[in-house]
Every structure is written in C-alpha cells, then in structure tokens.
Coordinates of C-alpha atoms in Angstrom, one line a residue:
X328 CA 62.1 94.3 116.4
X329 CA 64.1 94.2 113.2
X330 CA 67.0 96.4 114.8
X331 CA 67.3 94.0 117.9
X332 CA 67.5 90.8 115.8
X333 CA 70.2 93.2 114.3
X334 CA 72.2 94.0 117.4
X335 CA 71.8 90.6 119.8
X336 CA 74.3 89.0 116.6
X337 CA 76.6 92.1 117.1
X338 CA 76.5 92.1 120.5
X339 CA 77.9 88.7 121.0
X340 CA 80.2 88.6 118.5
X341 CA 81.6 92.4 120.2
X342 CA 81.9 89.3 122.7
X343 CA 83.6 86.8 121.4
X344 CA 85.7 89.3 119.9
X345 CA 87.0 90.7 123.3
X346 CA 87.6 87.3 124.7
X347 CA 90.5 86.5 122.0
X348 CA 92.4 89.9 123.1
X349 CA 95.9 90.8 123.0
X350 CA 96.7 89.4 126.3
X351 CA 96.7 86.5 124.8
X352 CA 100.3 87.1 124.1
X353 CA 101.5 88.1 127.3
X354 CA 104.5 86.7 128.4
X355 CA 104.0 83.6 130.7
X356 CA 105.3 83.8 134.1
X357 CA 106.9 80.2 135.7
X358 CA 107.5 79.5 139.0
X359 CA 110.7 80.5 140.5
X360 CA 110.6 77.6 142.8
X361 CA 111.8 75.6 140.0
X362 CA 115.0 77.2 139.9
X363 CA 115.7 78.3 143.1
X364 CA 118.6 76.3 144.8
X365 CA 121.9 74.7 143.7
X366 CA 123.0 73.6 140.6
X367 CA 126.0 71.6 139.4
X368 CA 127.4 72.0 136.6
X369 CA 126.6 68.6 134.5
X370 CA 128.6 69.7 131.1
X371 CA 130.4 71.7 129.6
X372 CA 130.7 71.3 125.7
X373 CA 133.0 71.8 123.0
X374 CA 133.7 72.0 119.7
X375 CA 136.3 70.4 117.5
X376 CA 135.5 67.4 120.4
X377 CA 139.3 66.8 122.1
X378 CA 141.2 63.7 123.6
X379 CA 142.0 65.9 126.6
X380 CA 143.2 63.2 129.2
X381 CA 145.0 61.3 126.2
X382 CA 143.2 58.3 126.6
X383 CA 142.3 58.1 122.5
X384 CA 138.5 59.0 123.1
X385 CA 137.8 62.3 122.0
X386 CA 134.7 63.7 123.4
X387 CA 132.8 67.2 123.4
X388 CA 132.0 67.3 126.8
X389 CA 135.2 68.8 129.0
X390 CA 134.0 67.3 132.2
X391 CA 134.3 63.6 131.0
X392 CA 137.9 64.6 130.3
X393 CA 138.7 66.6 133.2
X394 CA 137.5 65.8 136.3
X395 CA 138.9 69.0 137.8
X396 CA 136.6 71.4 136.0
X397 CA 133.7 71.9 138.3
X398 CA 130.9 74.8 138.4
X399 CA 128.5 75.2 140.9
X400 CA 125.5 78.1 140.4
X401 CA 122.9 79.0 143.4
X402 CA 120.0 80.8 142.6
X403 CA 118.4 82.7 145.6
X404 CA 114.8 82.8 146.6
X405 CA 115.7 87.2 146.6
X406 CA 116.4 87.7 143.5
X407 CA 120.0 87.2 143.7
X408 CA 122.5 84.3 142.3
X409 CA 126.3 83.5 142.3
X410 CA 128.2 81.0 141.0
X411 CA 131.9 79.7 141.3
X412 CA 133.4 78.0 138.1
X413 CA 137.2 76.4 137.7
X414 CA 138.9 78.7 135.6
X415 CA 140.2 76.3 132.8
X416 CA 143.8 77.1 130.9
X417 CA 142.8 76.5 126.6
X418 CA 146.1 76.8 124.8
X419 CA 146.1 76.5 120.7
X420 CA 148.4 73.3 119.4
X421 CA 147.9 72.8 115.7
X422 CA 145.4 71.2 113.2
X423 CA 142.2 71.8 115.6
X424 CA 144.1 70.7 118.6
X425 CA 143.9 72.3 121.9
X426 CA 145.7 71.9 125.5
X427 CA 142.9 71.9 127.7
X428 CA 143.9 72.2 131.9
X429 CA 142.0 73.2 135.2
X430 CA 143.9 76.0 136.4
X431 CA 144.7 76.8 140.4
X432 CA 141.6 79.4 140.6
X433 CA 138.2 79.7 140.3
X434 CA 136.1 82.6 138.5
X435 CA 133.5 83.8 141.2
X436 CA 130.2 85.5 140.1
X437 CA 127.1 87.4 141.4
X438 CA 124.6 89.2 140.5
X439 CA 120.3 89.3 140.0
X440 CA 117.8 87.1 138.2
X441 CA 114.8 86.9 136.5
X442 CA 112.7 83.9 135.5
X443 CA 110.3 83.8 132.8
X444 CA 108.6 82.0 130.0
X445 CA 110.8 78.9 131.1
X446 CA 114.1 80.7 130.5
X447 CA 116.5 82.2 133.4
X448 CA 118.5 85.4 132.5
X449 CA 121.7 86.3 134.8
X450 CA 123.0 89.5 134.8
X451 CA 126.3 90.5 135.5
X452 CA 126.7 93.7 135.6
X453 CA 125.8 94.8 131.7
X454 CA 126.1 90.9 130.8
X455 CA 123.3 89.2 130.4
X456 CA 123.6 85.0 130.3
X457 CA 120.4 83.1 128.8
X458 CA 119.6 79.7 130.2
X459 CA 116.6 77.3 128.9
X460 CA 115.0 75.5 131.8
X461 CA 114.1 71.7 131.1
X462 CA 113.4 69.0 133.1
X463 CA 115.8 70.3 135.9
X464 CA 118.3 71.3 133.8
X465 CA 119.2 74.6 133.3
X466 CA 121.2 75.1 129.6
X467 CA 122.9 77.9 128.0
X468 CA 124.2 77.5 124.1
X469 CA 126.2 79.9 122.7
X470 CA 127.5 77.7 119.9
X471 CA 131.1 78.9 119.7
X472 CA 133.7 76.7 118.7
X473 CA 137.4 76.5 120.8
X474 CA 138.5 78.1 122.8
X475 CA 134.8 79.2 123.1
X476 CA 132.0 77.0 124.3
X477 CA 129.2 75.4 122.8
X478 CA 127.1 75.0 125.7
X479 CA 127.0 74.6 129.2
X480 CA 124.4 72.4 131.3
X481 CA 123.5 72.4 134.8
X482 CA 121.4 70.2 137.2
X483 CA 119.8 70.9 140.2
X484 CA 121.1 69.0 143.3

C-alpha cells in the first residue's frame, strides 16, 4: 500500500508534466483570410522628413507630398502575390536635402507567400520582405534613412 501512495503522486505529476510540453512553443498559424486581397499603399516614410512639394511643411511620409507615388499589393488566396509600385526619382541636394519625383514607370513584382504568427513574408526570388499585420494594416520597417526608406504601410481595400 506504501508503494501506491508512492506512485499515484508520480503518476500525476508524470501528468501535469506532459501537459506543459514543448509544443507550447510552436509557431502560431493566423488566418490567411486576413490578408488575402488588395492593399493600398497608405505610406511610405522617410527619414531626414522633406518639403517635397515646396509648400514649407516638411513631412516623413512621401505620399502627403506626392500624390503621384502610389503602390498597390494583392495577395492571392494560392499562395501567390504581386504588387505594382511608382518607381520614385531620389536625387542628393545638400545639407540633408533631397529631390524627391514620381518617375514615368512603375516597378512590377511577383512572387509566393507565407503567413504566420501575424507577420506576412514575400519572396522575390532570393528576397525575402517582412511585413507586421495590425488591424488591417500590413507594415514593413526597415529603418533606413534617404534615399532608403524607413517604412512602408499598406491597407486593405
């Protein structure tokens, strides 16, 4: 009688044990509704913030300045996305100045998708773009100053 007064404590805490397992850390999966469809691109942000149009406001976000940069990204229910994106003309001045213009084309992109623990990844190719999923906006940061980006935001239409 000792030995099972013993073993019923082991036995459930062999239990208890086994329901904390490592699958607790398995990556969550979200639902690819939520990003399937079209998205606009919302803004697109800079850094030193510019007076693009001239109009003595400087601002970080281009699309405030230039109503001719546009971005629009579809994300398909097979896996697939493409997007089509003004191509945009940055030209150095001075002092942490730039010339910022829409150019006459457009960069087109495709390729494949993945959606998971609330983050999209796009692949091009070997590239691989990161963008955080909140509240219908989709965001990728890459923090890098002019003629880079800091970040670029999407909504869903």
């Amino acid at each position: 009688m000792k030995k099972i007064k013993v073993l019923i404590p082991l036995i459930v805490f062999m239990f208890i044990f086994q329901a904390c397992s490592s699958d607790d850390n398995a990556p969550v999966v979200d639902n690819n509704d939520a990003v399937v469809g079209t998205w606009d691109l919302a803004e697109l942000n800079i850094n030193p913030p510019q007076d693009i149009n001239g109009d003595g406001n400087s601002t970080s976000n281009i699309l405030t300045e230039l109503p001719c940069a546009t971005g629009t990204l579809e994300i398909n229910s097979d896996g697939t996305w493409s997007s089509t994106v003004v191509n945009l003309e940055i030209t150095t001045i001075t002092g942490g100045l730039f010339d910022i213009r829409c150019s006459n084309t457009s960069n087109n992109s495709s390729g494949v998708w993945q959606f998971q623990n609330s983050q999209l990844s796009l692949f091009l190719n070997s590239t691989l773009f990161l963008y955080n999923f909140n509240d219908n906006r989709l965001t990728n940061t890459t923090n890098e100053d002019l003629p880079g980006f800091m970040s670029e935001v999407y909504e869903k239409q």
